[in-house]
Short mmCIF file of C-alpha atoms and ligand atoms in Angstrom, two decimals:
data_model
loop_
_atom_site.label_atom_id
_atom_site.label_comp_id
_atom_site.label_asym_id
_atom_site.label_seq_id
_atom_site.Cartn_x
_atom_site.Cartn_y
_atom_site.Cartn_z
CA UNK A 128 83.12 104.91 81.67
CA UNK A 129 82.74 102.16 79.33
CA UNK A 130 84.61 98.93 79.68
CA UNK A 131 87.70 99.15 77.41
CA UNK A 132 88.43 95.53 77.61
CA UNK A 133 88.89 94.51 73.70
CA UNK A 134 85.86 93.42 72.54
CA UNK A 135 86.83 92.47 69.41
CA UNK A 136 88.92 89.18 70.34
CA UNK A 137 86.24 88.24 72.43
CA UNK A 138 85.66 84.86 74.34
CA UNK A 139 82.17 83.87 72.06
CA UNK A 140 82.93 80.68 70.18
CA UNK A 141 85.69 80.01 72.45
CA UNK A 142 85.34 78.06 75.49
CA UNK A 143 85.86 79.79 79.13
CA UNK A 144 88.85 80.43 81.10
CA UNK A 145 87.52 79.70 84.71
CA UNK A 146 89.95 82.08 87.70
CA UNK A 147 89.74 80.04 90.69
CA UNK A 148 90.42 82.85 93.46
CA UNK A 149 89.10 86.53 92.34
CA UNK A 150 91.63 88.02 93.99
CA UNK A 151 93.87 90.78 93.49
CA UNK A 152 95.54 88.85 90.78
CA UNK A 153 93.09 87.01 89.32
CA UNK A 154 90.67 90.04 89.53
CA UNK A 155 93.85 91.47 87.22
CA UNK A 156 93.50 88.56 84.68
CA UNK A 157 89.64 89.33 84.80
CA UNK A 158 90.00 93.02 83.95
CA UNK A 159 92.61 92.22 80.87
CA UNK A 160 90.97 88.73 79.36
CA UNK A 161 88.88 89.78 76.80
CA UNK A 162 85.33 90.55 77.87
CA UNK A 163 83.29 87.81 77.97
CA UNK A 164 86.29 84.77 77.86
CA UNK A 165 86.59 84.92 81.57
CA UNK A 166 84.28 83.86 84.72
CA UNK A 167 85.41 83.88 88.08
CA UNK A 168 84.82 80.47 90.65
CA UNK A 169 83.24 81.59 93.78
CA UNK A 170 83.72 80.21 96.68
CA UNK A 171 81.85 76.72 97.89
CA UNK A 172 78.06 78.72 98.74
CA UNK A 173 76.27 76.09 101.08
CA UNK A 174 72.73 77.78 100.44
CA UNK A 175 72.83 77.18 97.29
CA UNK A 176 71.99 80.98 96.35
CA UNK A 177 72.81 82.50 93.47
CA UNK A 178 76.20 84.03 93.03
CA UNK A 179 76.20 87.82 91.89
CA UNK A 180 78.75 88.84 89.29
CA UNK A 181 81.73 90.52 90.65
CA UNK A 182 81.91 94.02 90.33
CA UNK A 183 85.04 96.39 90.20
CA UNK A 184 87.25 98.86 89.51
CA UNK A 185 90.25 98.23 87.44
CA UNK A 186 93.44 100.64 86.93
CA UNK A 187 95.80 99.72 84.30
CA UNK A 188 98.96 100.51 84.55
CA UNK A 189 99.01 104.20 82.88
CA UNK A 190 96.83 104.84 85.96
CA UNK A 191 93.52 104.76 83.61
CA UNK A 192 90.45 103.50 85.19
CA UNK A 193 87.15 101.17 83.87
CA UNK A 194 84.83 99.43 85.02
CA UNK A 195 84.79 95.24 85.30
CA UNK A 196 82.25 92.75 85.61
CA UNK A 197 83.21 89.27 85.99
CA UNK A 198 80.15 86.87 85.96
CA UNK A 199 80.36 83.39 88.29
CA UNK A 200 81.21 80.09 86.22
CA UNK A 201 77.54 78.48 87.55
CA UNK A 202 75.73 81.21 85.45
CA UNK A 203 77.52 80.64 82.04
CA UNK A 204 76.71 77.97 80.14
CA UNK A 205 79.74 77.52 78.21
CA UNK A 206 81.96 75.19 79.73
CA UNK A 207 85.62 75.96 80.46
CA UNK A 208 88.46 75.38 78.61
CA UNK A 209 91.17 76.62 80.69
CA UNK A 210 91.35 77.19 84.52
CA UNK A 211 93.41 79.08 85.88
CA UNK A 212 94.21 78.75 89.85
CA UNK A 213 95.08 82.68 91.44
CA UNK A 214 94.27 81.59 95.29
CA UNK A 215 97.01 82.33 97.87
CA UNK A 216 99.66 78.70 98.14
CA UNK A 217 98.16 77.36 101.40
CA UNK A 218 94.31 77.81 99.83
CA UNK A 219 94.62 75.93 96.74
CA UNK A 220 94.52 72.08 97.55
CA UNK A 221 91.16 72.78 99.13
CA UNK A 222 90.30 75.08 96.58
CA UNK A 223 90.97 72.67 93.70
CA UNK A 224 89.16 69.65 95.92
CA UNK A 225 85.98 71.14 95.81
CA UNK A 226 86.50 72.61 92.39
CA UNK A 227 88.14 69.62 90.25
CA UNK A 228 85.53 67.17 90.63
CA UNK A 229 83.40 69.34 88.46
CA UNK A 230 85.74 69.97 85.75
CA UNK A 231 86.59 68.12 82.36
CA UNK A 232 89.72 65.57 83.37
CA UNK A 233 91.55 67.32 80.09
CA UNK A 234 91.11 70.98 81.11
CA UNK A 235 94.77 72.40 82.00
CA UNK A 236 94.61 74.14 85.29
CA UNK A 237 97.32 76.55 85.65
CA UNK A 238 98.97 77.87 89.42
CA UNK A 239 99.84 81.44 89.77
CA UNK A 240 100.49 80.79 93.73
CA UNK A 241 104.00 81.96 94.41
CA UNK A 242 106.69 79.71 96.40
CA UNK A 243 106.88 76.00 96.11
CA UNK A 244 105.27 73.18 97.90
CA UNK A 245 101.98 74.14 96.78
CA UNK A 246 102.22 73.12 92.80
CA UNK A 247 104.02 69.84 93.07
CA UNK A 248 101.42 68.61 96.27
CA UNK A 249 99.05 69.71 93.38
CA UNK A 250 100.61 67.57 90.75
CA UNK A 251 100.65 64.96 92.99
CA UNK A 252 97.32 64.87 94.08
CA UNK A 253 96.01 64.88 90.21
CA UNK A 254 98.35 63.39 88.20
CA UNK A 255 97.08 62.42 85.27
CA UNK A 256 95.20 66.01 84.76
CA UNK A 257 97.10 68.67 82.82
CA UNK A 258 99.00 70.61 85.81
CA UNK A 259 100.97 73.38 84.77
CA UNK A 260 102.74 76.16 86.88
CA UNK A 261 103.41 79.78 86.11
CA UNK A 262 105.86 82.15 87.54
CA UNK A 263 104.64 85.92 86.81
CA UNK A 264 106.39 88.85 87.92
CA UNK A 265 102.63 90.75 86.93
CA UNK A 266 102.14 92.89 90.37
CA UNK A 267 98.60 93.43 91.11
CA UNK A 268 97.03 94.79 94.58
CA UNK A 269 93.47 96.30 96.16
CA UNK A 270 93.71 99.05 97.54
CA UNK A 271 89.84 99.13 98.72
CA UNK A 272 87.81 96.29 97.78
CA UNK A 273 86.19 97.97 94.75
CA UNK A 274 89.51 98.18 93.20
CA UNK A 275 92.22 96.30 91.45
CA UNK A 276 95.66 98.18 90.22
CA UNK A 277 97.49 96.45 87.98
CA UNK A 278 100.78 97.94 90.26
CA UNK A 279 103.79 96.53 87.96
CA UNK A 280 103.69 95.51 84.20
CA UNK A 281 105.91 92.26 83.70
CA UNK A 282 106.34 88.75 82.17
CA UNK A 283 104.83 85.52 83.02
CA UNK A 284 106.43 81.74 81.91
CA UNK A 285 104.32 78.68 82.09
CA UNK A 286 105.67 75.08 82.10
CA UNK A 287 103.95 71.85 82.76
CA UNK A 288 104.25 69.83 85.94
CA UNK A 289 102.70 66.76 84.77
CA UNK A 290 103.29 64.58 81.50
CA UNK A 291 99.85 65.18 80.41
CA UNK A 292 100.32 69.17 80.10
CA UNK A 293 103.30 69.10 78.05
CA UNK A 294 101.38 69.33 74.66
CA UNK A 295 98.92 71.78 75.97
CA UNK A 296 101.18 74.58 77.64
CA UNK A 297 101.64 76.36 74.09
CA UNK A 298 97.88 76.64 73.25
CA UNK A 299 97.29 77.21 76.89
CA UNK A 300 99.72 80.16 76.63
CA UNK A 301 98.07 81.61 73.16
CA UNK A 302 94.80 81.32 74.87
CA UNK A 303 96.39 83.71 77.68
CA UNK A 304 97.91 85.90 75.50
CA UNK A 305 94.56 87.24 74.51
CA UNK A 306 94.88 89.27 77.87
CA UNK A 307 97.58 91.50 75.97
CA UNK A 308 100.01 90.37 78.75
CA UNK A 309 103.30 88.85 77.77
CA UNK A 310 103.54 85.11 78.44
CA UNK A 311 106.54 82.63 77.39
CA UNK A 312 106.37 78.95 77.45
CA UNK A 313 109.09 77.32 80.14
CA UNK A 314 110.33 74.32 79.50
CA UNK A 315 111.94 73.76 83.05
CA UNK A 316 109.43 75.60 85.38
CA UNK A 317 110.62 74.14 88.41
CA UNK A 318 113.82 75.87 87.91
CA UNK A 319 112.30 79.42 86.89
CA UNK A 320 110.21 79.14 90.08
CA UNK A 321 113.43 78.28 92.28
CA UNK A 322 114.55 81.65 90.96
CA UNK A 323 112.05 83.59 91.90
CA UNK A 324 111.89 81.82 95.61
CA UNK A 325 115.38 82.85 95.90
CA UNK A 326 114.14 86.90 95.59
CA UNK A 327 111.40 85.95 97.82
CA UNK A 328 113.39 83.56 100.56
CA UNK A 329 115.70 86.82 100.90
CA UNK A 330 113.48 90.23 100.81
CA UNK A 331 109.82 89.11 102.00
CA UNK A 332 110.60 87.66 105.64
CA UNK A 333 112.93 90.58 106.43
CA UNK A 334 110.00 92.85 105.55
CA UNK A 335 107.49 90.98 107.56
CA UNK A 336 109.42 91.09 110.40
CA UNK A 337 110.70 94.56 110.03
CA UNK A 338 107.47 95.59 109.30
CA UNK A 339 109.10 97.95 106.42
CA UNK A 340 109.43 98.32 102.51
CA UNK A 341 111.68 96.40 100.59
CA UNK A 342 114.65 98.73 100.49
CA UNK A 343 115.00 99.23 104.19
CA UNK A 344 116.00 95.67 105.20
CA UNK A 345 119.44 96.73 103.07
CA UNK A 346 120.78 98.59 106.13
CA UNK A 347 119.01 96.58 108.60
CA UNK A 348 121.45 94.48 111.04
CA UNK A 349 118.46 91.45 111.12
CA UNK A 350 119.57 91.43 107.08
CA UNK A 351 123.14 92.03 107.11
CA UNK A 352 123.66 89.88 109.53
CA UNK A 353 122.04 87.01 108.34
CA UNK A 354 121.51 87.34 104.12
CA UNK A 355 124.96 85.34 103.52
CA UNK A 356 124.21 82.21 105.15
CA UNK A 357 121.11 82.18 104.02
CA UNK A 358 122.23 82.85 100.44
CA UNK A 359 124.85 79.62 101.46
CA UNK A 360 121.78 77.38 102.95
CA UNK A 361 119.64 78.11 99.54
CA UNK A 362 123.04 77.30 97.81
CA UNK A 363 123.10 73.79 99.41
CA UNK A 364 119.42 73.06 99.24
CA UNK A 365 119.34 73.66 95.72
CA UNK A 366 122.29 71.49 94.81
CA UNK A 367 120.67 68.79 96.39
CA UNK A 368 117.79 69.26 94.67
CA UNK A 369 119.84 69.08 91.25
CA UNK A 370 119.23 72.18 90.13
CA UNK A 371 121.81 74.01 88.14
CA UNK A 372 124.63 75.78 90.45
CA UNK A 373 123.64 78.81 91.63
CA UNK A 374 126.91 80.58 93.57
CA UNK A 375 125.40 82.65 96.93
CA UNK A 376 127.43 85.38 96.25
CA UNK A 377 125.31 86.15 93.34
CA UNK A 378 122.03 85.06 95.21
CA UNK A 379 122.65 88.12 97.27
CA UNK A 380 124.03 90.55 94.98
CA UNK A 381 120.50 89.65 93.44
CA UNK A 382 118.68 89.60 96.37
CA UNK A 383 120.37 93.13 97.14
CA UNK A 384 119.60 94.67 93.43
CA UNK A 385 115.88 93.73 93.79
CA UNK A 386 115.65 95.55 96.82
CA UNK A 387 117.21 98.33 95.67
CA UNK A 388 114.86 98.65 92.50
CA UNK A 389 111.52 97.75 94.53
CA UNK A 390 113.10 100.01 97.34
CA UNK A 391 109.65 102.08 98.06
CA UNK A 392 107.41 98.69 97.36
CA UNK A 393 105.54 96.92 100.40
CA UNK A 394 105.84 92.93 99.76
CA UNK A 395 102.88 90.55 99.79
CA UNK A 396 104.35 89.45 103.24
CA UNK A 397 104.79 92.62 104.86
CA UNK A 398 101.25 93.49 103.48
CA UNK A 399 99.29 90.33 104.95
CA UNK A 400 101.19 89.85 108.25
CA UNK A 401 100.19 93.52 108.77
CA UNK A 402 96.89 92.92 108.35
CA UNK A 403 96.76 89.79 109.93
CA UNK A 404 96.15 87.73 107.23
CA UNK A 405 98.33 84.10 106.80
CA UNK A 406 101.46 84.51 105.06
CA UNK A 407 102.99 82.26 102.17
CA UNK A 408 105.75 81.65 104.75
CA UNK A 409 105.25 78.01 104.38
CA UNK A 410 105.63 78.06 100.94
CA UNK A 411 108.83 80.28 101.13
CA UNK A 412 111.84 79.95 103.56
CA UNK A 413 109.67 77.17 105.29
CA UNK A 414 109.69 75.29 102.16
CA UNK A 415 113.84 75.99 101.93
CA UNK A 416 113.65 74.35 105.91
CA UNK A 417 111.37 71.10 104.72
CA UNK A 418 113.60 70.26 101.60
CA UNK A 419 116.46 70.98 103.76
CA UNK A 420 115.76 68.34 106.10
CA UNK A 421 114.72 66.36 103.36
CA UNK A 422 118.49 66.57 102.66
CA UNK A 423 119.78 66.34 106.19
CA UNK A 424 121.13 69.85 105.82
CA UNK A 425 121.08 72.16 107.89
CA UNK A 426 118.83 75.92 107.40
CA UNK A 427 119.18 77.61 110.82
CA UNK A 428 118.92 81.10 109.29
CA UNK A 429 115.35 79.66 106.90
CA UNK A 430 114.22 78.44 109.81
CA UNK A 431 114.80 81.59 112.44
CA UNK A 432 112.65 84.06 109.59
CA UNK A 433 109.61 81.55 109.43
CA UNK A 434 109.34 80.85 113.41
CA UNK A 435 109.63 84.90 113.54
CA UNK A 436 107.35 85.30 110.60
CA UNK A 437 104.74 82.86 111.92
CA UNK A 438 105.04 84.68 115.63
CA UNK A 439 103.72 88.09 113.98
CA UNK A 440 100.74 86.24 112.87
CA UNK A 441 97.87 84.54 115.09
CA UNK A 442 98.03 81.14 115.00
CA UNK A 443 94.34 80.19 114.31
CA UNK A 444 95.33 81.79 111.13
CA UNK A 445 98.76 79.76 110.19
CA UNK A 446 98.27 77.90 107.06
CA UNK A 447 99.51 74.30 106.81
CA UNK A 448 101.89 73.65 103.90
CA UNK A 449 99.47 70.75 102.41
CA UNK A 450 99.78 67.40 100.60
CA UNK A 451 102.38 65.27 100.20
CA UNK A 452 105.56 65.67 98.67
CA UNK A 453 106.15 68.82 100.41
CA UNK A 454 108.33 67.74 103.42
N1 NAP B 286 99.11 89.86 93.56
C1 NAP B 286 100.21 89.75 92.85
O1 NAP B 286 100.71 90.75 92.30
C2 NAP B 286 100.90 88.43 92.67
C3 NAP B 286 102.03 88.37 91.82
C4 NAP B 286 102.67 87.14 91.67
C5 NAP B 286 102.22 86.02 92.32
N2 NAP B 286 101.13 86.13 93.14
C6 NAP B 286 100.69 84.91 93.80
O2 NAP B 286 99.35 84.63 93.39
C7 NAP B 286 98.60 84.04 94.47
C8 NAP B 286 97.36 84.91 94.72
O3 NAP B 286 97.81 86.19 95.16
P1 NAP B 286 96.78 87.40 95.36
O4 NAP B 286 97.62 88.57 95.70
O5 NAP B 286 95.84 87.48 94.23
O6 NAP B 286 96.00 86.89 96.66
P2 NAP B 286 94.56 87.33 97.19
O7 NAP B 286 94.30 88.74 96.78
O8 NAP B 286 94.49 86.95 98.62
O9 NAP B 286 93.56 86.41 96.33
C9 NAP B 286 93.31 85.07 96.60
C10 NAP B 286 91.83 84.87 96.39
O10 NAP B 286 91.54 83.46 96.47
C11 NAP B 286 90.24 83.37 97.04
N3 NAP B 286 90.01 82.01 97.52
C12 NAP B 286 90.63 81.34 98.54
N4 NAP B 286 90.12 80.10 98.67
C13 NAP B 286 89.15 79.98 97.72
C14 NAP B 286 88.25 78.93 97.36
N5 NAP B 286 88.22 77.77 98.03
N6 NAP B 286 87.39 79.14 96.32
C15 NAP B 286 87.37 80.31 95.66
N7 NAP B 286 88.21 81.35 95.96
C16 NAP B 286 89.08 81.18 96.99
C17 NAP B 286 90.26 84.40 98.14
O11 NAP B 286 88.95 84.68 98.54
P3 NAP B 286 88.63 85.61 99.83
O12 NAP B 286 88.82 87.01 99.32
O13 NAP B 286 87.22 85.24 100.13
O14 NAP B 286 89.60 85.22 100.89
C18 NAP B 286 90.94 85.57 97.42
O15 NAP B 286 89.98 86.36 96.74
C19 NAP B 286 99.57 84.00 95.66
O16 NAP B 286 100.20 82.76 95.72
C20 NAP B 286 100.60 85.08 95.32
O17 NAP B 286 101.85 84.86 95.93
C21 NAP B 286 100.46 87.29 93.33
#
């Protein structure tokens, strides 16, 4: 089958947008970028080979297949314009270490990586580049590693992080609108991303630990016997933290709806402590626990779901919330 990527609004003339971690989600943003406006960053290859294009499979979300081919950044010569950062939280500082030194100090670099910790140690490493964040509610997965499904159609917002992105988000975000996915500009990103850790802080541990899709932690004693004060820690934390009140009691009639609507859906969490695989745990409810001490609060309940989260997976494999500014 022929690639059905739109061809027309193609990347020629245009510089690059770079994907820094061809994963399931930035494997997505391959597959809908117009062909030939994307290349994926491999990772660091000590020989010095050549690095093959990637290769795959993509299903849209009408369940309609086509084939992808995403050639490596060292074999265009265009240079990037835009660079977009899709590795998993506890993977990007290194990522963007090795990466950075080789790119344009103007070029906004954009994180996808879910949680917090990760973007503002990010912004704090670098900050005079461009550093934006973006909050998606896009669901992508692999089922095999030939193919990407783009699993849930949704919205993305990206807002800057550092003073020198704050004239760039818009054309940043036109530039990513050429994927045909629907992308707002956020003025307060920060906040939007606090909303989203609030969904995650209360469904994704329970499922790790449960081992169990999101709707079945709603009967679960682990949930109901903890989701309140942990709605009433997040409260606290993020009144500290000056963000706008948020009451708990609507945290968890949120928290509750969610996992009602993604009742049959496996999380990220559940999915990679199955496997094996580090979890964004860190980045999560440990994040809630470092900002809570930060406070000299209290986050017994935060702190209970990341020691159990963490003791379901091996601890050579533990990722270490990184950089500063995340304690
Ligand atoms: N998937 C979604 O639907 C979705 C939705 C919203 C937010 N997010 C967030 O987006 C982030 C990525 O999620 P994901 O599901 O796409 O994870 P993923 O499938 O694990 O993809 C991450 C990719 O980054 C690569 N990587 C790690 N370090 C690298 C380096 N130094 N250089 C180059 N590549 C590197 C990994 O390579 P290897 O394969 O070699 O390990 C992997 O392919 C996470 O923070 C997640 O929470 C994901």
């Amino acid at each position: 089958m022929a690639d059905a990527r739109h061809h027309a609004q193609n990347g020629n003339g245009n510089g690059l947008i770079a994907i820094l971690g061809a994963g399931s989600l930035g494997r997505l943003w391959g597959a809908l970028l117009p062909a030939g406006a994307a290349a994926y960053i491999p990772r660091p290859n000590p020989d010095e080979k050549a690095t093959p294009d990637l290769i795959y499979r993509f299903q849209d979300c009408q369940g309609r297949q086509y084939p992808v081919t995403l050639p490596a950044l060292d074999r265009i010569p265009r240079k990037p314009e835009v660079l977009m950062v899709t590795t998993k939280a506890g993977d990007t500082l290194a990522a963007l270490e090795a990466t950075l030194p080789h790119m344009e100090p103007s070029i906004p670099v954009v994180l996808f990586q879910n949680g917090l910790g990760s973007q503002q140690a990010v912004a704090e490493r670098w900050p005079d580049r461009p550093i934006m964040a973006a909050s998606t509610t896009e669901g992508a997965n692999r089922p095999d590693i030939d193919t990407t499904v783009h699993a849930g159609q949704g919205e993305t917002w990206i807002g800057a992080l550092t003073n020198s992105a704050s004239s760039l988000v818009g054309p940043t975000v036109s530039r990513l609108e050429t994927s045909g996915l629907t992308i707002h500009e956020e003025p307060n990103i920060l906040n939007r991303l606090w909303g989203k850790l609030i969904i995650n802080a209360g469904i994704n541990p329970y499922t790790a630990i449960l081992d169990c899709a999101n709707g079945d932690i709603l009967n679960a004693p682990l949930f109901r016997d903890t989701i309140r004060q942990l709605c009433l820690e997040l409260a606290e934390v993020m009144h500290h933290e000056g963000l706008p009140p948020r009451s708990p009691e609507d945290m968890l009639l949120q928290i509750e709806a969610v996992a009602r609507k993604t009742a049959k859906n496996t999380s990220s969490m559940c999915s990679d402590a199955r496997r094996g695989k580090p979890t964004e745990i860190d980045y999560i409810n440990g994040y809630i626990v470092r900002r809570a001490c930060a406070h000299n609060l209290p986050a017994p309940v935060n702190q209970m779901l990341t020691e159990q989260v963490k003791r379901r997976t091996p601890a050579s494999q533990q990722p270490q919330p990184n950089g500063p500014g995340v304690t």
